mmCIF file of C-alpha atoms in Angstrom:
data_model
loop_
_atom_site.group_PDB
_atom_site.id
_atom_site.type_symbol
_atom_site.label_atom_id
_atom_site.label_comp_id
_atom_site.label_asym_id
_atom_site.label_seq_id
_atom_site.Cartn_x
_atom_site.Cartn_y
_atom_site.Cartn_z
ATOM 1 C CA UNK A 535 85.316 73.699 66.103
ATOM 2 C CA UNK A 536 82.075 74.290 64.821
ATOM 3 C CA UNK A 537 80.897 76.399 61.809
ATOM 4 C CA UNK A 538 79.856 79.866 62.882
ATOM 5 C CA UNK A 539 77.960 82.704 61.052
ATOM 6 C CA UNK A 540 77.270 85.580 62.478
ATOM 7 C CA UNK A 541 73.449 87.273 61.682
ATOM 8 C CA UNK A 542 71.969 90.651 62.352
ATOM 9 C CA UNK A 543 68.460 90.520 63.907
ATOM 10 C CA UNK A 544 66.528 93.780 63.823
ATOM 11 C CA UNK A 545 63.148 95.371 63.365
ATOM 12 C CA UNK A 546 60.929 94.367 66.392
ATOM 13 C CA UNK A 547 57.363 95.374 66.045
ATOM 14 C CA UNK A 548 56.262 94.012 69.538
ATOM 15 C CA UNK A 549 57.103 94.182 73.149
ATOM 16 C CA UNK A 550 57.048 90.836 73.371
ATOM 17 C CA UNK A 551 59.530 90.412 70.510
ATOM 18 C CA UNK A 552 61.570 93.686 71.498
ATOM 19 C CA UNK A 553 62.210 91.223 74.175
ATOM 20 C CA UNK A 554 63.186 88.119 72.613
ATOM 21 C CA UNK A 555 66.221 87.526 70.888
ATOM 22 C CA UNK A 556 64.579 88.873 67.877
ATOM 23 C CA UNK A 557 64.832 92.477 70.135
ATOM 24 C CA UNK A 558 65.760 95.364 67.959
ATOM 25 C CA UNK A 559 69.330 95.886 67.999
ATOM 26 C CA UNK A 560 69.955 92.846 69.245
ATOM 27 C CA UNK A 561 72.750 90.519 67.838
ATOM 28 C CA UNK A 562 73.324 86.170 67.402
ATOM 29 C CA UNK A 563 75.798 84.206 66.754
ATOM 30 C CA UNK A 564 74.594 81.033 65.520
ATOM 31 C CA UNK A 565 76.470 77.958 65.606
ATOM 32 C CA UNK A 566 75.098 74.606 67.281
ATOM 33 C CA UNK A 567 74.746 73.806 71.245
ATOM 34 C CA UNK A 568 76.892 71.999 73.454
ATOM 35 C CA UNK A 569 76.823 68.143 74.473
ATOM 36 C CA UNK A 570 74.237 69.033 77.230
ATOM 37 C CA UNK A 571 71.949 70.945 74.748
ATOM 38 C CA UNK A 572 72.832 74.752 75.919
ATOM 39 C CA UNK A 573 73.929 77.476 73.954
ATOM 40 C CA UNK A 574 76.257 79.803 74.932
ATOM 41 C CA UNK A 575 77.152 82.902 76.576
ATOM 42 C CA UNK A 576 74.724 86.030 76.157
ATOM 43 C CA UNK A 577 74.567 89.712 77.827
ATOM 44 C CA UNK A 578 72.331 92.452 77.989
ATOM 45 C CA UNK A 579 73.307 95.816 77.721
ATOM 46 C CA UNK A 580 72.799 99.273 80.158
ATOM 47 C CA UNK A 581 71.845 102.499 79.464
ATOM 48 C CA UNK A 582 73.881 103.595 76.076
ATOM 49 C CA UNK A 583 74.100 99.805 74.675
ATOM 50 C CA UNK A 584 77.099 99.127 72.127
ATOM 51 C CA UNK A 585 78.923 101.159 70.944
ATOM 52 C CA UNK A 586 79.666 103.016 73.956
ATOM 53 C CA UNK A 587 83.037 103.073 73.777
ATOM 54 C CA UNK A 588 83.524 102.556 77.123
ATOM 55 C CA UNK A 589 81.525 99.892 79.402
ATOM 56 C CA UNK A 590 79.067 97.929 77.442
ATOM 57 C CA UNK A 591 81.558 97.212 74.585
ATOM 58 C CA UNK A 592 84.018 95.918 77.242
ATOM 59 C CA UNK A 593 81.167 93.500 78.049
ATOM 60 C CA UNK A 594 80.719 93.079 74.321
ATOM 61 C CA UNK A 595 84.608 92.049 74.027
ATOM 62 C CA UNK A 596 84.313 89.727 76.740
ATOM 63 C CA UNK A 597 81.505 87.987 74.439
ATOM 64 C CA UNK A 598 83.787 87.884 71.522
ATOM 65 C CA UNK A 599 86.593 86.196 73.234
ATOM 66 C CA UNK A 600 84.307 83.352 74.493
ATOM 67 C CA UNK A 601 82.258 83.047 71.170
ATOM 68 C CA UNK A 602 85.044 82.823 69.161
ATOM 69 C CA UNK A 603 87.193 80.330 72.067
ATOM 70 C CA UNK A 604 84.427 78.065 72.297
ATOM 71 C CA UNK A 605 82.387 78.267 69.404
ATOM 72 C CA UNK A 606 78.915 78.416 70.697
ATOM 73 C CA UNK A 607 76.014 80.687 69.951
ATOM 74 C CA UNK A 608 76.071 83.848 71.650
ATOM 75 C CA UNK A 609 73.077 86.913 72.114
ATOM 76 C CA UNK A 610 73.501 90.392 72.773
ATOM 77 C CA UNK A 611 70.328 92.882 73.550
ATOM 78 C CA UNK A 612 69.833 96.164 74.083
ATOM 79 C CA UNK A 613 68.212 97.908 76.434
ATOM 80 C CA UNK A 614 64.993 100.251 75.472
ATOM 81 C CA UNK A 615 63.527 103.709 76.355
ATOM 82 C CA UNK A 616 61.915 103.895 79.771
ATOM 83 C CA UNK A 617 61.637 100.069 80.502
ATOM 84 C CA UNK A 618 61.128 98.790 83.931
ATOM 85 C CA UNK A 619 62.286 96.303 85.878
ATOM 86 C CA UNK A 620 60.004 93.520 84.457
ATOM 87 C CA UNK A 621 61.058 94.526 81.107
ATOM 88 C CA UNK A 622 64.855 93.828 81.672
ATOM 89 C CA UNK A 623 63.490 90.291 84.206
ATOM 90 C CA UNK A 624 61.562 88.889 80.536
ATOM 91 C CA UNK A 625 64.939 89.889 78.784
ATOM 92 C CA UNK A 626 66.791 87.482 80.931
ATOM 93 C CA UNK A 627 64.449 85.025 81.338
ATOM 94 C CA UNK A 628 64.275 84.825 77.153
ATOM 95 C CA UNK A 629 67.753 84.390 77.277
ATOM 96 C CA UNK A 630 67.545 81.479 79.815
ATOM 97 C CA UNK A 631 64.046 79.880 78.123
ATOM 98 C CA UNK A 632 66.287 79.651 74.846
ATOM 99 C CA UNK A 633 69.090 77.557 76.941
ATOM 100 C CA UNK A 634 72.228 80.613 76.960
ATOM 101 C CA UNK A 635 74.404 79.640 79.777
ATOM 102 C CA UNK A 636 75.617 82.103 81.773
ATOM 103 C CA UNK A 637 73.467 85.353 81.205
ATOM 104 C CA UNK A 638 74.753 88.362 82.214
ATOM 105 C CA UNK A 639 72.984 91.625 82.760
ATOM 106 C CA UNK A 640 75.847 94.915 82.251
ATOM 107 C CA UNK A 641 75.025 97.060 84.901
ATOM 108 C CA UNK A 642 73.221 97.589 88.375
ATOM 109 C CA UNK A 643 70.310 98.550 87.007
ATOM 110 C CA UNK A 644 70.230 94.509 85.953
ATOM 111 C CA UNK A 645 69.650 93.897 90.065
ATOM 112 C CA UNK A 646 66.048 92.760 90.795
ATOM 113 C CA UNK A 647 65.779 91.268 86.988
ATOM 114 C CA UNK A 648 68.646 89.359 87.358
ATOM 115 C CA UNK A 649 67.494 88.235 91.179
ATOM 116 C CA UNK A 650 63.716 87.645 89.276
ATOM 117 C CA UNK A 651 65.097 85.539 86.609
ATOM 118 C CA UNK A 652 68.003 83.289 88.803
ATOM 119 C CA UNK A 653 65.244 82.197 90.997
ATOM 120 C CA UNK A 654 62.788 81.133 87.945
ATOM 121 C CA UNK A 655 65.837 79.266 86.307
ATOM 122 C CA UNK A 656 67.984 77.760 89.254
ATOM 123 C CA UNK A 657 70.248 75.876 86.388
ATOM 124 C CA UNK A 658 71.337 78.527 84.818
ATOM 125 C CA UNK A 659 74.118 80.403 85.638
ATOM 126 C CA UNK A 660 73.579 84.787 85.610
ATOM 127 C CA UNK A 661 75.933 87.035 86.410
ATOM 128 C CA UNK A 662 75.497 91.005 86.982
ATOM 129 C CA UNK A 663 78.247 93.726 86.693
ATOM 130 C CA UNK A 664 78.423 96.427 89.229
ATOM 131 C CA UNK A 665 76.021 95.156 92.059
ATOM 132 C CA UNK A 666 76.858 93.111 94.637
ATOM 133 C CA UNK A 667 73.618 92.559 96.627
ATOM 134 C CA UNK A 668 72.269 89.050 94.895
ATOM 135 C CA UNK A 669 73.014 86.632 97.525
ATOM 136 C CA UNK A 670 71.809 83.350 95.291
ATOM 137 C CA UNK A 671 73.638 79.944 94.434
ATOM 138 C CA UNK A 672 73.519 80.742 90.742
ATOM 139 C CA UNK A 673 74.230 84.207 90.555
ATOM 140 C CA UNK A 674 78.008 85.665 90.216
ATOM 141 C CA UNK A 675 78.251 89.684 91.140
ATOM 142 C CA UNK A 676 81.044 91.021 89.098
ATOM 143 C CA UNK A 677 82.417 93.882 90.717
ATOM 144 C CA UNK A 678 85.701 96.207 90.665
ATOM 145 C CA UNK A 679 86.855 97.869 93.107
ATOM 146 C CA UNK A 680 86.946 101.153 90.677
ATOM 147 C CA UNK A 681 88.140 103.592 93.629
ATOM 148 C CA UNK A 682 92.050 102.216 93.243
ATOM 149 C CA UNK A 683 92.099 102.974 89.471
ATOM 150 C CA UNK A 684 90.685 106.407 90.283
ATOM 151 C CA UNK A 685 93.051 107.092 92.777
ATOM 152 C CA UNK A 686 95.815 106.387 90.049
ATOM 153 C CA UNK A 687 94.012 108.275 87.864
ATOM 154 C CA UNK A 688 94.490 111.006 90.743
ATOM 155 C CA UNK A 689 97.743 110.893 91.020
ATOM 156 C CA UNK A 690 98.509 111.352 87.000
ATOM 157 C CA UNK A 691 95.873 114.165 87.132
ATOM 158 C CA UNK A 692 97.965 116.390 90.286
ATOM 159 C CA UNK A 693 101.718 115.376 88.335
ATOM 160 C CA UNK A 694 100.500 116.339 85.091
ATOM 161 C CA UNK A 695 98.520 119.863 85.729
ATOM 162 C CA UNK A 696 100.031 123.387 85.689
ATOM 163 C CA UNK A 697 96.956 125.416 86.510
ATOM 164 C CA UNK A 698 96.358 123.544 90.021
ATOM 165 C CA UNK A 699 92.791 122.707 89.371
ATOM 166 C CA UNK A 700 91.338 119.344 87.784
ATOM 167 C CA UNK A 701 87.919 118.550 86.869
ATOM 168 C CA UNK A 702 85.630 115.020 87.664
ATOM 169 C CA UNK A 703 82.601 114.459 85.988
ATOM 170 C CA UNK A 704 80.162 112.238 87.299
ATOM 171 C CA UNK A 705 77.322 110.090 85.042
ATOM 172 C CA UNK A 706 74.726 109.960 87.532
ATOM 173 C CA UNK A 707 75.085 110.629 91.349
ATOM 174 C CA UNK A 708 74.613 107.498 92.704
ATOM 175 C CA UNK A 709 77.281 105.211 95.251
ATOM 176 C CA UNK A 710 79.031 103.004 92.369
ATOM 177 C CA UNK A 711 80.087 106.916 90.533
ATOM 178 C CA UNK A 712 80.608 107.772 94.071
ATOM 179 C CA UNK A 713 83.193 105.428 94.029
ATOM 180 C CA UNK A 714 85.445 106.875 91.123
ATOM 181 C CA UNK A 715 84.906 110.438 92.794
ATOM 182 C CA UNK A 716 86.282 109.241 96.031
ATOM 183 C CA UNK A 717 89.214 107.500 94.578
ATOM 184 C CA UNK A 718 90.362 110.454 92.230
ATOM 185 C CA UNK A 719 90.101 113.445 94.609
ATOM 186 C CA UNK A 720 91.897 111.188 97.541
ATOM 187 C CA UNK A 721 94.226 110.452 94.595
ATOM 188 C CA UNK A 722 95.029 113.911 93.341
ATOM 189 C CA UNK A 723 95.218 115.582 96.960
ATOM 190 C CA UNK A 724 97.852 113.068 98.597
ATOM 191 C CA UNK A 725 99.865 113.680 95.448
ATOM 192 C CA UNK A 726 99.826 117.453 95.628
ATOM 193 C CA UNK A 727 97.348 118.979 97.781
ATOM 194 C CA UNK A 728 97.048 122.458 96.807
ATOM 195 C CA UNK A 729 95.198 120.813 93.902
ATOM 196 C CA UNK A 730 91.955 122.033 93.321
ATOM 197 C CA UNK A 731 89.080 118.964 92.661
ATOM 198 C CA UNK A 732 86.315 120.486 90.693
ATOM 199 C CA UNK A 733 83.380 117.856 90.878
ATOM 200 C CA UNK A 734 79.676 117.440 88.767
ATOM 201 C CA UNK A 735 77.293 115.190 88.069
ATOM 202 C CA UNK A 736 75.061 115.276 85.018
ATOM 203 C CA UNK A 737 71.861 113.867 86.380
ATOM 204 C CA UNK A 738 70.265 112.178 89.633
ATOM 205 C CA UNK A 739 69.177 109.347 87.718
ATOM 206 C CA UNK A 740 70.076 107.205 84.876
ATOM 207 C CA UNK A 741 66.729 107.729 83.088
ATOM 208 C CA UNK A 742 67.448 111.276 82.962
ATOM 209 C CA UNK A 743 70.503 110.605 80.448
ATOM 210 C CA UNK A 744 73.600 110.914 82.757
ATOM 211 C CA UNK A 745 75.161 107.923 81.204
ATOM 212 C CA UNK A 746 74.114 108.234 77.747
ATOM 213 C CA UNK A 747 74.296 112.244 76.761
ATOM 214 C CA UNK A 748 77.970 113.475 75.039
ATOM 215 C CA UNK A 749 76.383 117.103 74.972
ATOM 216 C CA UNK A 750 75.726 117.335 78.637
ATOM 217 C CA UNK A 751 79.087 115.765 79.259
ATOM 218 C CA UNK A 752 80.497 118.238 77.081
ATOM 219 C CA UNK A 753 78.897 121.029 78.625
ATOM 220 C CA UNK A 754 79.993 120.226 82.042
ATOM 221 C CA UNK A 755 83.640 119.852 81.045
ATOM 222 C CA UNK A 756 83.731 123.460 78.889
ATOM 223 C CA UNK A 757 82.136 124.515 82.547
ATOM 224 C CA UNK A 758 85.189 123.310 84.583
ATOM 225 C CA UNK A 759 87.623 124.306 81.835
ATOM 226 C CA UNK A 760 86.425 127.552 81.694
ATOM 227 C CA UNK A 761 87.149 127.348 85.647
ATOM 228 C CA UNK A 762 91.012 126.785 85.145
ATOM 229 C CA UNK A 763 90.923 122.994 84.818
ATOM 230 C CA UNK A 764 93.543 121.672 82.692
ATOM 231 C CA UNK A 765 92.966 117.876 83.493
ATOM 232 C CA UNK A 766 89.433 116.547 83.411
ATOM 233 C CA UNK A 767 88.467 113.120 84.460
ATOM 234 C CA UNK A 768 85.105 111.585 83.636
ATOM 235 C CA UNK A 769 83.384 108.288 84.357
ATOM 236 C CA UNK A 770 79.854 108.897 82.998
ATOM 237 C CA UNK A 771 79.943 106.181 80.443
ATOM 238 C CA UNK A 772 79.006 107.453 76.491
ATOM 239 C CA UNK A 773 78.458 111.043 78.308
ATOM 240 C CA UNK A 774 82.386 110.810 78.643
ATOM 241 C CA UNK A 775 82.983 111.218 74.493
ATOM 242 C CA UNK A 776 81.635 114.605 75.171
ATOM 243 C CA UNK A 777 83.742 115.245 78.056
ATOM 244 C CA UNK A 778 87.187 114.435 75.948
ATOM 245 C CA UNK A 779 85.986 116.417 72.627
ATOM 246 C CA UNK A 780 85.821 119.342 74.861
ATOM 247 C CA UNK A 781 89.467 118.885 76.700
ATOM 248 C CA UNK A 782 90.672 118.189 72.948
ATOM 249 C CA UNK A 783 88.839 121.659 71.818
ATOM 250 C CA UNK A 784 90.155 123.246 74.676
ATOM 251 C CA UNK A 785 94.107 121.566 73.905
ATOM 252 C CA UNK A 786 93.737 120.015 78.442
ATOM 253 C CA UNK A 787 93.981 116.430 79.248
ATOM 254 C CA UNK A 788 91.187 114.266 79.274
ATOM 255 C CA UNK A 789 91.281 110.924 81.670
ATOM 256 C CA UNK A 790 89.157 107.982 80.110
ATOM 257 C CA UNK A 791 87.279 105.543 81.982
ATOM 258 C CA UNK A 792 86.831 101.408 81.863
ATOM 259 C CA UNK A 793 88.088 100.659 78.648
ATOM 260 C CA UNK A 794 91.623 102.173 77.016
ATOM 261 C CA UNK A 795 89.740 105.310 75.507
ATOM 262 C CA UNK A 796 93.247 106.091 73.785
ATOM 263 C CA UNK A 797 92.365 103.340 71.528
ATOM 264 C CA UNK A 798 88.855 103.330 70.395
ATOM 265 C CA UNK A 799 88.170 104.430 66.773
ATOM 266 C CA UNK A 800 85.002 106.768 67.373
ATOM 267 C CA UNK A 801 87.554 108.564 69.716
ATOM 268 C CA UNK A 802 90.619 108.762 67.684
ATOM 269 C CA UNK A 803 90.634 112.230 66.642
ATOM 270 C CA UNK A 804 90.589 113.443 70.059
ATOM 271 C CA UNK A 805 93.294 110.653 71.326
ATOM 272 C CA UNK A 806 96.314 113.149 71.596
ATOM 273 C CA UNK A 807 93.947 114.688 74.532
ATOM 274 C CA UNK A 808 93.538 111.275 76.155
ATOM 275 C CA UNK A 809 96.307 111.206 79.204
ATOM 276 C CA UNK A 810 95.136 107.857 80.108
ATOM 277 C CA UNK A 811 92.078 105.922 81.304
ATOM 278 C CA UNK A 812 91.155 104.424 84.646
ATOM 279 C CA UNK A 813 90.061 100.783 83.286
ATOM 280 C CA UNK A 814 88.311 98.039 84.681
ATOM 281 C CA UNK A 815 88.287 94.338 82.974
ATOM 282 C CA UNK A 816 84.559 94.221 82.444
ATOM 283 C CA UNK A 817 85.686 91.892 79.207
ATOM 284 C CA UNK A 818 88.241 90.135 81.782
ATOM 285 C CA UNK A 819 85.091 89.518 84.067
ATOM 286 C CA UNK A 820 82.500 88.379 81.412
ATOM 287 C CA UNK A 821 84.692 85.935 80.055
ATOM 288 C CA UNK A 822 85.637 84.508 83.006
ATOM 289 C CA UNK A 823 82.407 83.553 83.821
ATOM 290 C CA UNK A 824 81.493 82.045 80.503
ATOM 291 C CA UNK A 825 84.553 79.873 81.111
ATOM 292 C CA UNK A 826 83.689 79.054 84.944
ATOM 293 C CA UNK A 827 80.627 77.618 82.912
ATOM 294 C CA UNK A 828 82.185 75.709 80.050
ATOM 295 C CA UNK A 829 84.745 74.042 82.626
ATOM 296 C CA UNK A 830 81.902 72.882 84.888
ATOM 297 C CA UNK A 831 82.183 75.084 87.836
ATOM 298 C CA UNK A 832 80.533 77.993 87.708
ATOM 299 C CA UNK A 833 81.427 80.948 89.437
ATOM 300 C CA UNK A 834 79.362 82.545 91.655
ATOM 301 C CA UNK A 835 78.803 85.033 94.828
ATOM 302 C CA UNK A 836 81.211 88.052 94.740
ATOM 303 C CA UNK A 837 83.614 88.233 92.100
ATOM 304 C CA UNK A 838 86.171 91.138 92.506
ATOM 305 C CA UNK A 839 88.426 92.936 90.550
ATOM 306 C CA UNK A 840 90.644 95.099 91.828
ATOM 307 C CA UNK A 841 94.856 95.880 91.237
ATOM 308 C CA UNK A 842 96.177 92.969 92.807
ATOM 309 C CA UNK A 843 94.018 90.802 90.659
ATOM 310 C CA UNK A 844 95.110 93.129 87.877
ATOM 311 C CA UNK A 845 91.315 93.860 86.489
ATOM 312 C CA UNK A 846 91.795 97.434 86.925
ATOM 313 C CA UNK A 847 94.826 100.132 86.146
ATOM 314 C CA UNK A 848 95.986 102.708 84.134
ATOM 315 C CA UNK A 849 96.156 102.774 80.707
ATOM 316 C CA UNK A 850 99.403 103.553 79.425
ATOM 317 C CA UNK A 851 98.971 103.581 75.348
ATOM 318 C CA UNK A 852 99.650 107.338 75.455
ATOM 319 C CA UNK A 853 103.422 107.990 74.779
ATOM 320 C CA UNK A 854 103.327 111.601 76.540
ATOM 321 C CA UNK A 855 101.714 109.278 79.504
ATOM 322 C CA UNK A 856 104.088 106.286 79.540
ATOM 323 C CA UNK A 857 106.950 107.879 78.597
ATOM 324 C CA UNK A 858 107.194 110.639 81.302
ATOM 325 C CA UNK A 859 109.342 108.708 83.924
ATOM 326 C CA UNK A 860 108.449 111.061 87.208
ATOM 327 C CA UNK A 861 104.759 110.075 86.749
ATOM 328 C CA UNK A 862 105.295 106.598 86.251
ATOM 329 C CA UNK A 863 107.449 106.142 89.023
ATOM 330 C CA UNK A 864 104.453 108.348 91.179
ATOM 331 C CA UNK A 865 101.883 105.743 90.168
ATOM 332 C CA UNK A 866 103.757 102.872 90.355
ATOM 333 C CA UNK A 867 104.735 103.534 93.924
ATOM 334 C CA UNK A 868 101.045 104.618 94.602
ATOM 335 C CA UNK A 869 100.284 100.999 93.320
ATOM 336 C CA UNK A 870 102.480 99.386 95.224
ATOM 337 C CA UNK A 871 101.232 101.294 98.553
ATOM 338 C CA UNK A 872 97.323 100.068 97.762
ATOM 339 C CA UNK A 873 98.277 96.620 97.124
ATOM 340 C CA UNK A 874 100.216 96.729 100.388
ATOM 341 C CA UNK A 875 97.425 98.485 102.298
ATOM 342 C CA UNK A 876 99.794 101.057 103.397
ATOM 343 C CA UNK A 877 97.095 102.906 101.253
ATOM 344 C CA UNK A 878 93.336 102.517 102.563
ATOM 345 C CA UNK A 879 91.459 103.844 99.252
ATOM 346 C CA UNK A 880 87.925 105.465 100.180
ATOM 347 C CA UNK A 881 85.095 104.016 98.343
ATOM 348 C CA UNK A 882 82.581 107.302 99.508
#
């Protein structure tokens, strides 16, 4: 194993450095390359970089799990204000210039960089979360099939409220959020269907802050509380905190999203309001891949998670949640039914 040290690289004064590994906010774990000369594994962050609590620290886990089982160098970088498309393609192709193998780009919004920057470096392996539209030999789309989570989170949402009506809260309103929506109201109306589904979305577009706002998450869920719902489901990224300190204000349930939200630390004084979360295995994923690539055969083309494969589920770290025996039983028979496809989950 090789010595490791981990160093803090900040204080960029230059676009051309914000997008180097020297980036601001960006992190490196140094340690020497492998017999073929290539470091390791490095990601980029989406909108709300680390410390989310949610998706890009899943991605961030996945990192730590390969740095510390293979003992390479890794890179993290965040994203920055208002950057475009060619901002996020010279992020990538930094990465790839400085020999990291695979680089992965957290989030759809990594699409036409990570298309950009495969093509300019056809030996390196990238990888993208949430998109699935990169049809290239050295590109791996990391998707989840989100939906079947959702529609688990559903069915815990109609079994655990008295007042009839739940809330969803939406990041941004675009297909991939679509996706949870879809899942959770199908979810909560098969289980009980004189459930009420009260639905929002923060903004139209990720610029505007959808996934990266706790106050207008915050305000939408004291909107649908004030409306009756006692259950409250978000998948809006760090706009989600704001969503659960306002069901644990209110003393509803909260439903997490992509990581188990039950256990983070920035969330722990709200955690007795956390039912459960609807994960997805982003770290699961992003390790993967930087295995595929240390074993010699990369993965690539689409990569899907879903319940069969066991990269999403239900979080069940709540005792109030895994203790209550009728809702258990619900889900687990609603999981067996999706796995079966004697349930169809809808995706839209």
């Amino acid at each position: 194993m090789r010595r490791i040290s981990r160093i803090t690289v900040a204080g960029a004064a230059t676009a051309s450095l914000a997008l180097a590994l020297a980036a601001c906010g960006s992190t490196s774990t140094s340690g020497s390359s492998d017999s073929k000369g290539n470091k390791g594994l490095a990601i980029a962050y989406d909108v709300g970089g680390k410390g989310d609590q949610s998706f890009n620290d899943a991605a961030y886990a996945g990192l730590e799990q390969a740095q510390k089982e293979f003992g390479y160098e890794t890179a993290d970088l965040e994203p920055t204000e208002g950057e475009t498309d060619a901002d996020k393609e010279q992020r990538l192709v930094s990465l790839a210039k400085q020999g990291y193998n695979p680089v992965i780009g957290v989030g759809y919004a990594y699409a036409a960089a990570v298309k950009g920057a495969a093509e300019k470096f056809p030996k390196t392996t990238f990888g993208i979360v949430d998109d699935a539209t990169i049809n290239s030999k050295n590109v791996a789309d990391l998707v989840f099939s989100e939906e079947q989570a959702s529609y688990l989170a559903g069915v815990a949402a109609a079994k655990s409220t008295k007042s009839n009506v739940v809330g969803f809260v939406g990041g941004v309103d675009i297909p991939l959020i679509h996706k949870f929506q879809a899942g959770f109201q199908q979810g909560v109306k098969d289980t009980n269907p004189k459930v009420k589904v009260l639905s929002q979305y923060l903004t139209q577009t990720a610029e505007e802050g959808g996934f990266a706002s706790p106050d207008k998450g915050k305000t939408a869920a004291e909107g649908q509380i004030e409306k009756k719902a006692d259950v409250v489901y978000a998948a809006a990224g760090l706009s989600g905190q704001g969503v659960i300190e306002a069901a644990a204000a209110k003393k509803v349930w909260a439903i997490g999203v992509d990581s188990d939200q039950y256990k983070h630390a920035a969330l722990a004084k709200y955690k007795d309001s956390i039912l459960t979360s609807a994960m997805k295995d982003v770290a699961k994923a992003v390790y993967n891949l930087a295995k595929s690539v240390e074993d010699g055969k990369p993965e690539t083309g689409i990569v899907r998670g879903d319940l069969k494969t066991g990269e999403v589920s239900l979080s069940d770290s709540n005792p109030k949640f895994a203790d209550d025996a009728e809702l258990q039983e619900a889900i687990k028979t609603a999981k067996e039914k999706i796995i079966s496809g004697e349930i169809k989950v809808k995706s839209s």
